Coordinates of C-alpha atoms in Angstrom, one line a residue:
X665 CA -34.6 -28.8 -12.3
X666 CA -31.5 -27.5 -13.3
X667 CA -29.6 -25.0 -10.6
X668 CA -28.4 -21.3 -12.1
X669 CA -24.8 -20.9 -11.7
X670 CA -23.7 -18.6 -9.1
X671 CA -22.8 -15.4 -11.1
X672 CA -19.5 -14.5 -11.4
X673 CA -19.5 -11.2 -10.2
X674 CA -20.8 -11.8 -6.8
X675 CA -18.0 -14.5 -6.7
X676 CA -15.7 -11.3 -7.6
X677 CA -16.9 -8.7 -5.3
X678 CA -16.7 -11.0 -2.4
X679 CA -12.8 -11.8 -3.3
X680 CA -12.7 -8.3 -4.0
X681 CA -14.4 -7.2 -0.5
X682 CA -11.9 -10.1 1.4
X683 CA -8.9 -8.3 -0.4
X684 CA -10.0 -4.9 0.8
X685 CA -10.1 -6.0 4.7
X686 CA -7.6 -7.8 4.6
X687 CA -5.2 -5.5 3.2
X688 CA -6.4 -2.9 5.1
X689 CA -5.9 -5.1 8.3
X690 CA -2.6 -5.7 7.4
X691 CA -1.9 -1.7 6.5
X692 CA -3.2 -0.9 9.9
X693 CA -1.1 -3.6 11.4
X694 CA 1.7 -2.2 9.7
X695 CA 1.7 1.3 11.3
X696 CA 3.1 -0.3 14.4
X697 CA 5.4 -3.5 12.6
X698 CA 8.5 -1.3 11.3
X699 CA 9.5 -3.1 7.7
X700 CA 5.7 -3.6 6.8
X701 CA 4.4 -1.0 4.3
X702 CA 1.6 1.0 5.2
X703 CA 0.9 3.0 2.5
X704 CA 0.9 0.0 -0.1
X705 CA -1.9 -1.9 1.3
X706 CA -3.2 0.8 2.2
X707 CA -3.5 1.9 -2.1
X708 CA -4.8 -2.4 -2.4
X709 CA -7.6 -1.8 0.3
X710 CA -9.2 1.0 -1.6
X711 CA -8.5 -0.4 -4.8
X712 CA -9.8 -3.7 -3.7
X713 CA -13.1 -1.7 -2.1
X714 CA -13.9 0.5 -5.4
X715 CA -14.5 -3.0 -6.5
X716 CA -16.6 -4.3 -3.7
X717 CA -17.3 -2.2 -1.1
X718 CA -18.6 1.7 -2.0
X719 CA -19.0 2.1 2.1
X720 CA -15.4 1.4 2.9
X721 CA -14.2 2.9 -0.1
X722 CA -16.0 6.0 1.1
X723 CA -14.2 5.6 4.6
X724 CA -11.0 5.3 3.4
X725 CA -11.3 8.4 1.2
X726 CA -12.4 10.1 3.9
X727 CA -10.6 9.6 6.5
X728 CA -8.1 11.7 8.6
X729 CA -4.9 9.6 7.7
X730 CA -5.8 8.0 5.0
X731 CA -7.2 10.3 2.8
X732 CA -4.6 12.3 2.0
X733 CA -2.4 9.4 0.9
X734 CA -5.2 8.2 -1.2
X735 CA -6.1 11.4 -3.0
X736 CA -2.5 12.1 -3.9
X737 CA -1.7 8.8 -5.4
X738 CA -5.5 9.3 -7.7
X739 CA -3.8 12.5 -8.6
X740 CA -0.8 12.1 -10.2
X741 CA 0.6 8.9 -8.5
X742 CA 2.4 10.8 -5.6
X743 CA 4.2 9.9 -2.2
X744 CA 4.9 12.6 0.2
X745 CA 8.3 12.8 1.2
X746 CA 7.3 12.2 5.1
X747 CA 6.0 8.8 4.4
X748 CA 9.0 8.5 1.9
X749 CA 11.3 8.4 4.5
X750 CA 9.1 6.9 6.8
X751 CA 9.0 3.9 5.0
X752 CA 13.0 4.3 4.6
X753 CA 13.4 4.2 7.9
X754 CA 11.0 1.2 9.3
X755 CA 12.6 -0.7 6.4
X756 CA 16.1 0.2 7.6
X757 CA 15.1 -0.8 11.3
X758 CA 13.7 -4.2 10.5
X759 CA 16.5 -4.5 8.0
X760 CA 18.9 -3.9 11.4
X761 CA 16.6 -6.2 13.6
X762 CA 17.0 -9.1 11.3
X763 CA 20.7 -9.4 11.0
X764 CA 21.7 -8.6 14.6
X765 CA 18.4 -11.1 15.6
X766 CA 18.6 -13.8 13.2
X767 CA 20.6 -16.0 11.7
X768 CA 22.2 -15.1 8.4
X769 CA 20.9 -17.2 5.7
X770 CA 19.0 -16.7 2.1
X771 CA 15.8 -15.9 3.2
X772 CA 17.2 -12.7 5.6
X773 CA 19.3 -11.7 2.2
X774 CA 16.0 -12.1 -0.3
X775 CA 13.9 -9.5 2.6
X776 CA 16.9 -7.3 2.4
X777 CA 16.4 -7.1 -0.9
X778 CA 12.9 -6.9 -1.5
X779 CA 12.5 -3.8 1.2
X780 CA 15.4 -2.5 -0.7
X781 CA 13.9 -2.9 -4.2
X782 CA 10.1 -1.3 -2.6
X783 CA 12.6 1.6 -1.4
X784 CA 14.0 2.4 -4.6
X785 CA 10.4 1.9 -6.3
X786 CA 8.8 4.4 -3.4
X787 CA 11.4 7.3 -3.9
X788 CA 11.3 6.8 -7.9
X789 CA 7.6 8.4 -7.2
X790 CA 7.1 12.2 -7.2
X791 CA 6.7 14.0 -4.0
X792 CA 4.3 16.4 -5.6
X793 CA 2.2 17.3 -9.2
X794 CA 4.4 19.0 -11.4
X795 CA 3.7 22.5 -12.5
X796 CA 3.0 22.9 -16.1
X797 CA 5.5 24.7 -16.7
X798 CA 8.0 22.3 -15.4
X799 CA 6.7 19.6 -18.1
X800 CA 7.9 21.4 -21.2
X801 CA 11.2 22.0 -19.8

């Protein structure tokens, strides 16, 4: 007697289901560790839980602090400016902590640059849904 395969698609939603807690362990982590982004795994949780999880992909869009973040990037790819700079800032911290802390080497110079390339990538996002009015001009 010959054993069915395990079907893909459980395999998925369970890697799926792992990436959602995960990131969202890390995002929540992140509130507190300045120089981790929040918001981003924030977005790969309830990405990752549309995919596996429709209960904590419910919770996420509906909660207090999370919600907001979530509905605004569904419509129309948006960052508020609060957690725009709030990001700057904790990036600008840890950037500070790291070269007064530790030794200067490649690896402090490469996380420099990464949290400096995620900075430019958050501000290139709009702040809010343009008017229509604003797109023909």
């Amino acid at each position: 007697m010959t054993r069915k395969p395990q079907s893909t698609s459980k395999i998925a939603q369970i890697l799926f289901g792992l990436l959602a807690y995960v990131s969202l362990g890390i995002g929540l982590v992140a509130i507190v560790i300045p120089g981790l982004p929040t918001t981003e795994f924030i977005l790969l949780a309830a990405w990752a839980a549309t995919k596996s999880s429709p209960r904590l992909s419910a919770w996420l869009e509906n909660h207090r602090l999370f919600g907001p973040i979530l509905s605004n990037w569904r419509n129309g790819k948006i960052i508020a400016r609060r957690a725009k700079v709030s990001a700057t800032v904790s990036m600008l911290l840890c950037a500070i902590l790291m070269l007064v802390m530790l030794d200067h080497g490649w690896p402090i110079y490469l996380a420099i640059a990464g949290m400096s390339l995620g900075n430019l990538w958050i501000w290139s996002r709009p702040e809010r849904l343009a008017h229509p009015t604003e797109r023909c001009l």
